[in-house]
Amino acid sequence: MATIDLIVLGILKKEPMGAYDIQKLVEYRNISKWVKISTPSIYKKAIQLEEKGFIKGEIVKEGKMPEKAVYSLTDEGEKEFVKLMMEIASKPIHFFLDFNAVIVNLDKLPPESQQSCIASIEENIEILKTYLEENLREKENDPEIPKTGMAVLQQQIVLADAIEKWIISLKKDF
């Protein structure tokens, strides 16, 4: 869960905000497409990080809106952010692709079912690649989008391209 901690701490490092606003930012930046993070986990994570002393919630009321907690990084949170950055950057890199469970079992299916599975994976890669390319076009000239976010989006397109090429060679083997 260190990844979720790092995402939340990184968002709060830039500016204080409520859990709902963090969740909306995660959705807007499509962070859940490349890091396993869910909306409920953001709310739970905010509470956990506050309990650990990494963030501090301040109850605020804006106009007629109900009260909400706005979180900001503490000095301990700043240290934890740097620690997690170094820790995660130093870890071995793993690619977890759920469809690999299908690939390793393809030979246990009749040929027509093998082709169907491969075609489904290929179609889903095409859908992902189209989505990523549209997202890139929408955001590439937006000065609000951080260069780091654009770098991850470009990385995802490169990975989708590589998987697309790999599927072509896989189809030849089956």
Short mmCIF file of C-alpha atoms in Angstrom, two decimals:
data_model
loop_
_atom_site.label_atom_id
_atom_site.label_comp_id
_atom_site.label_asym_id
_atom_site.label_seq_id
_atom_site.Cartn_x
_atom_site.Cartn_y
_atom_site.Cartn_z
CA MET A 1 0.00 0.00 0.00
CA ALA A 2 3.05 2.24 -0.04
CA THR A 3 2.10 3.27 -3.58
CA ILE A 4 -1.25 4.69 -2.45
CA ASP A 5 0.50 6.44 0.46
CA LEU A 6 2.91 8.02 -2.00
CA ILE A 7 0.14 9.15 -4.36
CA VAL A 8 -1.85 10.77 -1.54
CA LEU A 9 1.20 12.36 0.11
CA GLY A 10 2.40 13.64 -3.29
CA ILE A 11 -0.95 15.25 -4.03
CA LEU A 12 -1.02 16.89 -0.61
CA LYS A 13 2.58 18.03 -1.00
CA LYS A 14 1.41 20.35 -3.74
CA GLU A 15 -1.60 21.73 -1.86
CA PRO A 16 -3.97 20.90 1.01
CA MET A 17 -7.30 19.32 0.02
CA GLY A 18 -10.09 17.07 1.16
CA ALA A 19 -10.32 13.32 0.48
CA TYR A 20 -13.08 13.92 -2.09
CA ASP A 21 -10.86 16.39 -3.96
CA ILE A 22 -7.95 13.92 -3.86
CA GLN A 23 -10.24 11.24 -5.27
CA LYS A 24 -11.44 13.59 -8.05
CA LEU A 25 -7.84 14.45 -8.93
CA VAL A 26 -6.92 10.74 -9.05
CA GLU A 27 -9.85 10.18 -11.43
CA TYR A 28 -9.01 13.24 -13.58
CA ARG A 29 -5.39 12.22 -13.91
CA ASN A 30 -6.40 8.59 -14.58
CA ILE A 31 -4.00 7.47 -11.87
CA SER A 32 -6.10 4.36 -11.24
CA LYS A 33 -5.30 3.21 -14.79
CA TRP A 34 -1.62 2.75 -13.93
CA VAL A 35 -1.55 2.34 -10.15
CA LYS A 36 -3.88 0.04 -8.21
CA ILE A 37 -5.88 2.61 -6.29
CA SER A 38 -9.61 2.82 -5.65
CA THR A 39 -11.88 5.61 -4.46
CA PRO A 40 -12.67 3.98 -1.10
CA SER A 41 -8.97 3.38 -0.52
CA ILE A 42 -8.31 7.13 -0.73
CA TYR A 43 -10.72 7.90 2.09
CA LYS A 44 -9.32 5.07 4.24
CA LYS A 45 -5.78 6.11 3.39
CA ALA A 46 -6.42 9.70 4.47
CA ILE A 47 -7.60 8.47 7.88
CA GLN A 48 -4.62 6.09 8.22
CA LEU A 49 -2.10 8.75 7.22
CA GLU A 50 -3.63 11.15 9.73
CA GLU A 51 -3.45 8.50 12.47
CA LYS A 52 0.24 8.00 11.66
CA GLY A 53 0.85 11.75 11.87
CA PHE A 54 1.81 12.17 8.20
CA ILE A 55 -1.11 14.45 7.40
CA LYS A 56 -3.30 16.72 9.48
CA GLY A 57 -6.99 17.30 8.85
CA GLU A 58 -8.55 20.65 9.53
CA ILE A 59 -12.34 20.90 9.56
CA VAL A 60 -13.53 23.72 7.30
CA LYS A 61 -16.91 24.96 6.18
CA GLU A 62 -17.35 26.72 2.86
CA GLY A 63 -20.57 28.65 2.43
CA LYS A 64 -23.60 26.43 2.79
CA MET A 65 -21.61 23.28 2.12
CA PRO A 66 -21.27 20.74 4.95
CA GLU A 67 -18.08 20.71 6.99
CA LYS A 68 -15.21 18.71 5.56
CA ALA A 69 -11.69 17.78 6.52
CA VAL A 70 -8.96 19.45 4.47
CA TYR A 71 -5.69 17.59 4.79
CA SER A 72 -2.18 18.97 4.65
CA LEU A 73 1.24 17.38 4.97
CA THR A 74 2.98 17.47 8.34
CA ASP A 75 6.76 17.60 8.75
CA GLU A 76 6.65 13.84 9.37
CA GLY A 77 4.59 13.49 6.19
CA GLU A 78 7.26 15.37 4.23
CA LYS A 79 9.88 12.93 5.53
CA GLU A 80 7.66 9.94 4.73
CA PHE A 81 7.09 11.27 1.20
CA VAL A 82 10.85 11.44 0.54
CA LYS A 83 11.39 8.02 2.17
CA LEU A 84 8.68 6.42 -0.01
CA MET A 85 10.04 8.09 -3.16
CA MET A 86 13.48 6.61 -2.54
CA GLU A 87 12.13 3.25 -1.40
CA ILE A 88 9.77 2.68 -4.33
CA ALA A 89 12.26 3.99 -6.91
CA SER A 90 14.80 1.45 -5.62
CA LYS A 91 12.49 -1.58 -5.85
CA PRO A 92 12.73 -4.11 -8.70
CA ILE A 93 10.18 -3.41 -11.41
CA HIS A 94 7.40 -5.92 -12.01
CA PHE A 95 4.73 -5.91 -14.68
CA PHE A 96 1.53 -7.52 -13.47
CA LEU A 97 -0.68 -8.20 -16.46
CA ASP A 98 -3.79 -10.16 -15.57
CA PHE A 99 -4.14 -11.52 -19.08
CA ASN A 100 -0.88 -13.47 -18.62
CA ALA A 101 -2.91 -16.00 -16.61
CA VAL A 102 -4.81 -16.65 -19.85
CA ILE A 103 -1.62 -16.84 -21.93
CA VAL A 104 0.03 -19.48 -19.72
CA ASN A 105 -3.10 -21.63 -20.03
CA LEU A 106 -3.79 -21.20 -23.76
CA ASP A 107 -2.44 -24.64 -24.62
CA LYS A 108 -5.18 -26.17 -22.46
CA LEU A 109 -7.90 -24.92 -24.82
CA PRO A 110 -8.96 -26.10 -28.27
CA PRO A 111 -7.51 -24.00 -31.13
CA GLU A 112 -10.71 -22.00 -31.79
CA SER A 113 -10.92 -21.00 -28.11
CA GLN A 114 -7.23 -20.08 -28.11
CA GLN A 115 -7.85 -17.73 -31.05
CA SER A 116 -10.88 -16.24 -29.30
CA CYS A 117 -8.89 -15.49 -26.14
CA ILE A 118 -6.03 -13.93 -28.11
CA ALA A 119 -8.51 -11.85 -30.14
CA SER A 120 -10.15 -10.58 -26.94
CA ILE A 121 -6.81 -9.57 -25.46
CA GLU A 122 -5.82 -7.90 -28.73
CA GLU A 123 -9.11 -5.99 -28.84
CA ASN A 124 -8.67 -4.81 -25.26
CA ILE A 125 -5.13 -3.61 -25.99
CA GLU A 126 -6.48 -1.68 -29.00
CA ILE A 127 -9.17 -0.11 -26.81
CA LEU A 128 -6.58 0.84 -24.19
CA LYS A 129 -4.21 2.26 -26.79
CA THR A 130 -7.00 4.33 -28.40
CA TYR A 131 -8.03 5.64 -24.98
CA LEU A 132 -4.42 6.54 -24.09
CA GLU A 133 -3.82 8.28 -27.43
CA GLU A 134 -7.05 10.31 -27.09
CA ASN A 135 -6.09 11.20 -23.53
CA LEU A 136 -2.66 12.33 -24.73
CA ARG A 137 -4.18 14.50 -27.48
CA GLU A 138 -6.58 16.09 -24.98
CA LYS A 139 -3.88 16.88 -22.46
CA GLU A 140 -0.66 17.50 -24.39
CA ASN A 141 -1.27 21.24 -24.79
CA ASP A 142 -2.85 21.78 -21.37
CA PRO A 143 -0.40 23.75 -19.19
CA GLU A 144 -2.20 22.47 -16.07
CA ILE A 145 -1.03 18.90 -16.73
CA PRO A 146 2.33 18.25 -15.05
CA LYS A 147 5.20 17.01 -17.24
CA THR A 148 5.48 14.02 -14.93
CA GLY A 149 1.87 13.06 -15.66
CA MET A 150 2.50 13.37 -19.38
CA ALA A 151 5.61 11.21 -19.02
CA VAL A 152 3.56 8.41 -17.43
CA LEU A 153 0.89 8.72 -20.13
CA GLN A 154 3.57 8.42 -22.83
CA GLN A 155 5.06 5.44 -20.99
CA GLN A 156 1.65 3.72 -21.01
CA ILE A 157 1.37 4.26 -24.78
CA VAL A 158 4.84 2.75 -25.32
CA LEU A 159 3.85 -0.30 -23.23
CA ALA A 160 0.56 -0.67 -25.14
CA ASP A 161 2.51 -0.49 -28.43
CA ALA A 162 4.92 -3.17 -27.22
CA ILE A 163 2.10 -5.48 -26.13
CA GLU A 164 0.32 -4.89 -29.43
CA LYS A 165 3.46 -6.00 -31.33
CA TRP A 166 3.91 -8.96 -28.99
CA ILE A 167 0.32 -10.12 -29.66
CA ILE A 168 1.05 -10.18 -33.39
CA SER A 169 3.93 -12.62 -32.80
CA LEU A 170 1.81 -14.65 -30.35
CA LYS A 171 -0.91 -15.05 -32.97
CA LYS A 172 1.65 -16.60 -35.34
CA ASP A 173 2.48 -19.26 -32.74
CA PHE A 174 -1.17 -20.21 -32.22
#
